[in-house]
PDB file of C-alpha atoms in Angstrom:
ATOM      1  CA  MET A 210      18.153   9.900  -9.556  1.00 65.00           C
ATOM      2  CA  GLN A 211      17.510   8.262 -12.851  1.00 76.00           C
ATOM      3  CA  ILE A 212      15.334   9.675 -15.672  1.00 77.00           C
ATOM      4  CA  GLU A 213      13.725   7.297 -18.224  1.00 79.00           C
ATOM      5  CA  ILE A 214      11.894   8.649 -21.307  1.00 76.00           C
ATOM      6  CA  GLU A 215       8.906   6.529 -22.400  1.00 71.00           C
ATOM      7  CA  SER A 216       7.652   7.261 -25.901  1.00 66.00           C
ATOM      8  CA  THR A 217       4.645   6.054 -27.904  1.00 61.00           C
ATOM      9  CA  ALA A 218       2.815   7.099 -30.847  1.00 54.00           C
ATOM     10  CA  ARG A 219       0.375   9.085 -28.805  1.00 52.00           C
ATOM     11  CA  ALA A 220       2.449  10.379 -25.729  1.00 57.00           C
ATOM     12  CA  VAL A 221       5.654  10.881 -24.128  1.00 67.00           C
ATOM     13  CA  ALA A 222       6.486  10.490 -20.500  1.00 73.00           C
ATOM     14  CA  ALA A 223       9.383  11.053 -18.124  1.00 76.00           C
ATOM     15  CA  ILE A 224       9.801   8.412 -15.290  1.00 79.00           C
ATOM     16  CA  ILE A 225      11.866   9.905 -12.740  1.00 78.00           C
ATOM     17  CA  LYS A 226      13.396   7.448 -10.239  1.00 76.00           C
ATOM     18  CA  PHE A 227      14.769   8.505  -6.874  1.00 70.00           C
ATOM     19  CA  PRO A 228      15.173   5.421  -4.628  1.00 65.00           C
ATOM     20  CA  SER A 229      15.538   5.958  -0.950  1.00 62.00           C
ATOM     21  CA  ALA A 230      18.790   6.505   0.459  1.00 57.00           C
ATOM     22  CA  ILE A 231      18.066   4.936   3.729  1.00 58.00           C
ATOM     23  CA  SER A 232      15.775   2.002   2.906  1.00 56.00           C
ATOM     24  CA  PRO A 233      16.662  -0.992   0.496  1.00 55.00           C
ATOM     25  CA  ILE A 234      13.125  -1.594  -0.414  1.00 54.00           C
ATOM     26  CA  ASP A 235      11.327   0.813  -2.863  1.00 52.00           C
ATOM     27  CA  SER A 236       8.238   2.600  -1.776  1.00 53.00           C
ATOM     28  CA  PRO A 237       5.200   3.263  -4.023  1.00 52.00           C
ATOM     29  CA  PHE A 238       6.774   7.030  -4.169  1.00 55.00           C
ATOM     30  CA  SER A 239      10.263   5.979  -5.247  1.00 66.00           C
ATOM     31  CA  SER A 240       9.345   6.891  -8.743  1.00 71.00           C
ATOM     32  CA  VAL A 241       7.249   9.477 -10.470  1.00 71.00           C
ATOM     33  CA  LYS A 242       5.765   9.336 -13.970  1.00 70.00           C
ATOM     34  CA  VAL A 243       5.365  12.799 -15.711  1.00 70.00           C
ATOM     35  CA  GLU A 244       3.086  12.571 -18.736  1.00 65.00           C
ATOM     36  CA  LEU A 245       4.214  15.063 -21.217  1.00 62.00           C
ATOM     37  CA  PHE A 246       1.127  15.132 -23.217  1.00 54.00           C
ATOM     38  CA  GLY A 247      -2.128  17.112 -23.079  1.00 50.00           C
ATOM     39  CA  MET A 248      -4.352  15.485 -25.572  1.00 52.00           C
ATOM     40  CA  GLY A 249      -3.252  17.650 -28.384  1.00 51.00           C
ATOM     41  CA  THR A 250      -3.629  20.807 -26.515  1.00 54.00           C
ATOM     42  CA  SER A 251      -1.381  22.924 -24.305  1.00 56.00           C
ATOM     43  CA  GLN A 252      -4.060  25.664 -23.829  1.00 57.00           C
ATOM     44  CA  PRO A 253      -5.315  27.145 -21.583  1.00 58.00           C
ATOM     45  CA  SER A 254      -2.458  26.938 -19.174  1.00 69.00           C
ATOM     46  CA  LYS A 255      -0.907  29.083 -16.563  1.00 69.00           C
ATOM     47  CA  ARG A 256       2.424  29.734 -15.111  1.00 75.00           C
ATOM     48  CA  MET A 257       3.097  28.894 -11.425  1.00 74.00           C
ATOM     49  CA  GLY A 258       6.173  28.661  -9.151  1.00 80.00           C
ATOM     50  CA  VAL A 259       7.354  25.409  -7.624  1.00 78.00           C
ATOM     51  CA  ARG A 260       9.455  25.256  -4.625  1.00 78.00           C
ATOM     52  CA  THR A 261      10.284  22.231  -1.958  1.00 81.00           C
ATOM     53  CA  TYR A 262       8.597  22.408   1.141  1.00 77.00           C
ATOM     54  CA  LEU A 263      11.972  21.846   2.808  1.00 79.00           C
ATOM     55  CA  ALA A 264      12.710  25.587   2.171  1.00 80.00           C
ATOM     56  CA  GLU A 265      10.245  26.524   4.712  1.00 80.00           C
ATOM     57  CA  TYR A 266      12.259  24.581   7.573  1.00 81.00           C
ATOM     58  CA  GLU A 267      15.722  24.740   6.297  1.00 81.00           C
ATOM     59  CA  THR A 268      17.158  28.367   6.168  1.00 80.00           C
ATOM     60  CA  LEU A 269      20.714  27.690   5.857  1.00 83.00           C
ATOM     61  CA  LEU A 270      20.518  25.905   2.302  1.00 82.00           C
ATOM     62  CA  ALA A 271      19.548  27.463  -0.865  1.00 82.00           C
ATOM     63  CA  PHE A 272      16.780  25.674  -2.809  1.00 80.00           C
ATOM     64  CA  PRO A 273      15.786  26.319  -6.344  1.00 80.00           C
ATOM     65  CA  ASP A 274      12.519  28.020  -7.330  1.00 82.00           C
ATOM     66  CA  ILE A 275      11.318  26.460 -10.696  1.00 80.00           C
ATOM     67  CA  ASP A 276       8.552  27.981 -12.928  1.00 80.00           C
ATOM     68  CA  VAL A 277       6.418  25.492 -14.728  1.00 76.00           C
ATOM     69  CA  SER A 278       3.643  25.803 -16.977  1.00 74.00           C
ATOM     70  CA  ALA A 279       0.547  23.813 -16.141  1.00 74.00           C
ATOM     71  CA  LEU A 280      -2.647  22.749 -18.005  1.00 73.00           C
ATOM     72  CA  ASP A 281      -5.904  24.527 -16.688  1.00 79.00           C
ATOM     73  CA  PRO A 282      -7.533  22.099 -14.124  1.00 84.00           C
ATOM     74  CA  LYS A 283     -10.653  22.240 -16.392  1.00 86.00           C
ATOM     75  CA  VAL A 284      -8.521  20.441 -19.048  1.00 85.00           C
ATOM     76  CA  ILE A 285      -7.370  17.758 -16.821  1.00 86.00           C
ATOM     77  CA  PHE A 286     -11.004  17.347 -15.601  1.00 90.00           C
ATOM     78  CA  TRP A 287     -12.544  16.599 -18.993  1.00 90.00           C
ATOM     79  CA  GLN A 288      -9.441  14.516 -20.152  1.00 87.00           C
ATOM     80  CA  LYS A 289      -9.984  12.149 -17.164  1.00 90.00           C
ATOM     81  CA  LEU A 290     -13.624  12.008 -18.060  1.00 91.00           C
ATOM     82  CA  THR A 291     -12.833  10.742 -21.578  1.00 88.00           C
ATOM     83  CA  ILE A 292     -10.477   8.094 -19.955  1.00 87.00           C
ATOM     84  CA  ILE A 293     -13.237   6.927 -17.633  1.00 90.00           C
ATOM     85  CA  GLN A 294     -15.850   6.790 -20.396  1.00 88.00           C
ATOM     86  CA  ARG A 295     -13.502   4.615 -22.554  1.00 84.00           C
ATOM     87  CA  SER A 296     -12.890   2.482 -19.285  1.00 85.00           C
ATOM     88  CA  THR A 297     -16.538   1.699 -18.440  1.00 84.00           C
ATOM     89  CA  LEU A 298     -17.652   1.294 -21.805  1.00 79.00           C
ATOM     90  CA  LYS A 299     -14.808  -1.222 -22.744  1.00 78.00           C
ATOM     91  CA  SER A 300     -14.774  -2.798 -19.218  1.00 79.00           C
ATOM     92  CA  LEU A 301     -11.138  -1.854 -18.861  1.00 77.00           C
ATOM     93  CA  ILE A 302     -11.075  -0.963 -15.003  1.00 83.00           C
ATOM     94  CA  ASP A 303      -7.943  -1.803 -12.909  1.00 79.00           C
ATOM     95  CA  TRP A 304      -6.105  -0.243  -9.983  1.00 81.00           C
ATOM     96  CA  LYS A 305      -3.991   2.225 -12.149  1.00 80.00           C
ATOM     97  CA  LEU A 306      -7.093   3.650 -13.813  1.00 84.00           C
ATOM     98  CA  ALA A 307      -9.093   3.670 -10.554  1.00 86.00           C
ATOM     99  CA  ARG A 308      -7.387   6.940  -9.413  1.00 86.00           C
ATOM    100  CA  HIS A 309      -9.154   8.839 -12.263  1.00 90.00           C
ATOM    101  CA  TRP A 310     -12.396   8.634 -10.341  1.00 92.00           C
ATOM    102  CA  SER A 311     -10.899  10.264  -7.250  1.00 90.00           C
ATOM    103  CA  ASP A 312      -9.208  12.916  -9.205  1.00 90.00           C
ATOM    104  CA  VAL A 313     -12.454  13.770 -11.051  1.00 92.00           C
ATOM    105  CA  ARG A 314     -14.155  13.916  -7.480  1.00 92.00           C
ATOM    106  CA  ASP A 315     -11.418  16.269  -6.263  1.00 90.00           C
ATOM    107  CA  LEU A 316     -11.459  18.455  -9.302  1.00 90.00           C
ATOM    108  CA  SER A 317     -15.001  19.012  -8.953  1.00 91.00           C
ATOM    109  CA  ASN A 318     -14.895  19.847  -5.295  1.00 89.00           C
ATOM    110  CA  SER A 319     -12.182  22.565  -6.100  1.00 85.00           C
ATOM    111  CA  LEU A 320     -13.995  24.095  -9.260  1.00 82.00           C
ATOM    112  CA  SER A 321     -17.451  25.047  -9.619  1.00 81.00           C
ATOM    113  CA  LEU A 322     -19.576  23.265 -12.239  1.00 77.00           C
ATOM    114  CA  GLU A 323     -20.309  26.509 -13.968  1.00 79.00           C
ATOM    115  CA  LEU A 324     -16.460  26.876 -14.409  1.00 79.00           C
ATOM    116  CA  LEU A 325     -16.092  23.355 -15.500  1.00 85.00           C
ATOM    117  CA  LEU A 326     -18.695  23.527 -18.127  1.00 86.00           C
ATOM    118  CA  ASP A 327     -16.734  25.372 -20.704  1.00 85.00           C
ATOM    119  CA  GLU A 328     -18.530  23.896 -23.888  1.00 86.00           C
ATOM    120  CA  PRO A 329     -15.893  24.945 -26.496  1.00 87.00           C
ATOM    121  CA  LEU A 330     -13.050  23.572 -24.524  1.00 84.00           C
ATOM    122  CA  ILE A 331     -15.184  20.299 -23.760  1.00 88.00           C
ATOM    123  CA  GLU A 332     -15.844  19.887 -27.502  1.00 89.00           C
ATOM    124  CA  GLU A 333     -12.095  20.259 -28.353  1.00 85.00           C
ATOM    125  CA  ILE A 334     -10.910  17.702 -25.888  1.00 84.00           C
ATOM    126  CA  ILE A 335     -13.653  15.324 -26.948  1.00 85.00           C
ATOM    127  CA  ASP A 336     -12.602  15.804 -30.522  1.00 84.00           C
ATOM    128  CA  TRP A 337      -9.062  14.881 -29.730  1.00 80.00           C
ATOM    129  CA  SER A 338      -9.988  11.888 -27.667  1.00 78.00           C
ATOM    130  CA  ALA A 339     -12.048  10.498 -30.626  1.00 77.00           C
ATOM    131  CA  MET A 340      -9.397  11.118 -33.177  1.00 75.00           C
ATOM    132  CA  LEU A 341      -6.504   9.500 -31.021  1.00 68.00           C
ATOM    133  CA  GLN A 342      -8.776   6.521 -29.792  1.00 63.00           C
ATOM    134  CA  ASN A 343     -10.834   6.191 -33.299  1.00 61.00           C
ATOM    135  CA  GLN A 344     -10.146   2.390 -33.064  1.00 54.00           C
ATOM    136  CA  ALA A 345     -11.577   1.957 -29.606  1.00 60.00           C
ATOM    137  CA  GLY A 346     -15.321   1.960 -30.674  1.00 70.00           C
ATOM    138  CA  VAL A 347     -16.198   4.419 -28.127  1.00 76.00           C
ATOM    139  CA  ASN A 348     -18.599   7.309 -28.808  1.00 80.00           C
ATOM    140  CA  TYR A 349     -17.123  10.277 -26.837  1.00 83.00           C
ATOM    141  CA  HIS A 350     -19.626  12.738 -27.950  1.00 84.00           C
ATOM    142  CA  HIS A 351     -21.946  10.984 -25.435  1.00 86.00           C
ATOM    143  CA  ILE A 352     -19.989  12.995 -22.815  1.00 88.00           C
ATOM    144  CA  ASN A 353     -21.422  16.306 -23.999  1.00 86.00           C
ATOM    145  CA  SER A 354     -24.772  15.049 -25.069  1.00 88.00           C
ATOM    146  CA  GLY A 355     -26.284  13.619 -21.801  1.00 89.00           C
ATOM    147  CA  GLY A 356     -24.676  10.130 -22.100  1.00 90.00           C
ATOM    148  CA  LEU A 357     -21.704  10.277 -19.631  1.00 90.00           C
ATOM    149  CA  LEU A 358     -21.254   7.098 -17.907  1.00 90.00           C
ATOM    150  CA  LEU A 359     -19.017   8.052 -14.844  1.00 90.00           C
ATOM    151  CA  ILE A 360     -20.063   5.133 -12.542  1.00 91.00           C
ATOM    152  CA  PRO A 361     -20.429   1.549 -14.347  1.00 89.00           C
ATOM    153  CA  LYS A 362     -24.253   0.258 -14.082  1.00 88.00           C
ATOM    154  CA  ASP A 363     -22.839  -3.297 -14.547  1.00 89.00           C
ATOM    155  CA  PRO A 364     -22.304  -4.842 -10.866  1.00 91.00           C
ATOM    156  CA  ASP A 365     -19.398  -6.819 -11.859  1.00 91.00           C
ATOM    157  CA  LEU A 366     -17.750  -3.556 -13.519  1.00 89.00           C
ATOM    158  CA  ARG A 367     -18.617  -1.647 -10.609  1.00 91.00           C
ATOM    159  CA  GLN A 368     -17.004  -4.302  -8.110  1.00 92.00           C
ATOM    160  CA  SER A 369     -14.046  -3.972 -10.483  1.00 91.00           C
ATOM    161  CA  LEU A 370     -13.863  -0.110  -9.583  1.00 91.00           C
ATOM    162  CA  VAL A 371     -14.058  -0.830  -6.002  1.00 92.00           C
ATOM    163  CA  SER A 372     -11.358  -3.208  -6.020  1.00 92.00           C
ATOM    164  CA  GLY A 373      -9.134  -1.111  -7.955  1.00 90.00           C
ATOM    165  CA  LEU A 374      -9.641   1.705  -5.495  1.00 91.00           C
ATOM    166  CA  THR A 375      -9.164  -0.573  -2.553  1.00 92.00           C
ATOM    167  CA  GLN A 376      -5.704  -1.707  -4.175  1.00 90.00           C
ATOM    168  CA  THR A 377      -4.781   1.827  -4.924  1.00 87.00           C
ATOM    169  CA  ILE A 378      -5.250   2.599  -1.166  1.00 88.00           C
ATOM    170  CA  SER A 379      -3.400  -0.497  -0.283  1.00 88.00           C
ATOM    171  CA  ASN A 380      -0.479   0.557  -2.492  1.00 82.00           C
ATOM    172  CA  GLY A 381      -0.343   3.757  -0.501  1.00 80.00           C
ATOM    173  CA  TYR A 382      -1.575   6.264  -3.207  1.00 79.00           C
ATOM    174  CA  TYR A 383      -4.485   7.171  -1.096  1.00 81.00           C
ATOM    175  CA  PRO A 384      -5.013   7.578   2.711  1.00 82.00           C
ATOM    176  CA  ASN A 385      -6.457   4.322   4.471  1.00 86.00           C
ATOM    177  CA  ASP A 386      -9.423   6.345   5.505  1.00 87.00           C
ATOM    178  CA  LEU A 387     -10.573   7.177   1.901  1.00 87.00           C
ATOM    179  CA  ASP A 388     -14.500   6.190   1.662  1.00 93.00           C
ATOM    180  CA  ILE A 389     -14.948   4.395  -1.416  1.00 92.00           C
ATOM    181  CA  GLU A 390     -18.571   4.173  -1.277  1.00 93.00           C
ATOM    182  CA  GLN A 391     -19.003   8.210  -0.643  1.00 94.00           C
ATOM    183  CA  LEU A 392     -16.387   8.454  -3.489  1.00 93.00           C
ATOM    184  CA  ILE A 393     -18.815   6.524  -5.753  1.00 93.00           C
ATOM    185  CA  LYS A 394     -21.955   8.296  -4.542  1.00 94.00           C
ATOM    186  CA  ASP A 395     -20.185  11.535  -5.094  1.00 94.00           C
ATOM    187  CA  CYS A 396     -19.176  10.348  -8.712  1.00 93.00           C
ATOM    188  CA  GLU A 397     -22.881   9.657  -9.412  1.00 94.00           C
ATOM    189  CA  LEU A 398     -23.858  13.049  -8.514  1.00 94.00           C
ATOM    190  CA  ILE A 399     -21.286  14.539 -10.829  1.00 93.00           C
ATOM    191  CA  GLU A 400     -22.647  12.179 -13.570  1.00 93.00           C
ATOM    192  CA  LYS A 401     -26.281  13.271 -13.018  1.00 93.00           C
ATOM    193  CA  LEU A 402     -25.222  17.015 -12.727  1.00 92.00           C
ATOM    194  CA  ILE A 403     -23.359  16.886 -16.163  1.00 92.00           C
ATOM    195  CA  ASN A 404     -25.734  14.827 -18.160  1.00 92.00           C
ATOM    196  CA  GLY A 405     -28.479  16.981 -16.830  1.00 91.00           C
ATOM    197  CA  HIS A 406     -26.794  20.303 -18.034  1.00 89.00           C
ATOM    198  CA  PHE A 407     -26.275  18.746 -21.534  1.00 87.00           C
ATOM    199  CA  ALA A 408     -29.620  17.100 -21.666  1.00 82.00           C
ATOM    200  CA  LYS A 409     -31.179  20.674 -21.344  1.00 76.00           C
ATOM    201  CA  SER A 410     -29.014  22.168 -23.922  1.00 69.00           C
ATOM    202  CA  GLN A 411     -29.938  19.631 -26.559  1.00 64.00           C
TER     203      GLN A 411
END
């Protein structure tokens, strides 16, 4: 196993490489990138235990239990929305970014909209995004004022999203039966609900 540290002015990431012991060909899962950065905030977070699934099947070996501190899913949800907002407005959608749309849908399915609409937290995340990306020419405050753009209106950019998701599936990051059109419809509904909430509060 190898660990590489990738550092920029705005983030630090650990790239953990663990090539297969039985196959000379790297799979999409032969490395994991762990981003050690939370848009300037480490709260709210919670501690949780992590244990390998093999421990459930192999009782003769001892496996370590690890405690980790993880960001609240609400933080991750709104961070991903700022990334999507920038990507759609700057026409910067590729397969590496396409995963954020699926993640947003999955997070919204596991958390209620009422729980996600933590307005002080949203304001903090948007302020950090605006500061870190102040050269990007993106008004992140549209996100919490009724102007979230989750699904591109431009047909070519929308097709870029579909192509990106298709390639993500081809690369093995999502199951082959992922329904891309349903994912887009779900994201359109999320956009409508969030924009509707903030439009009422103006």
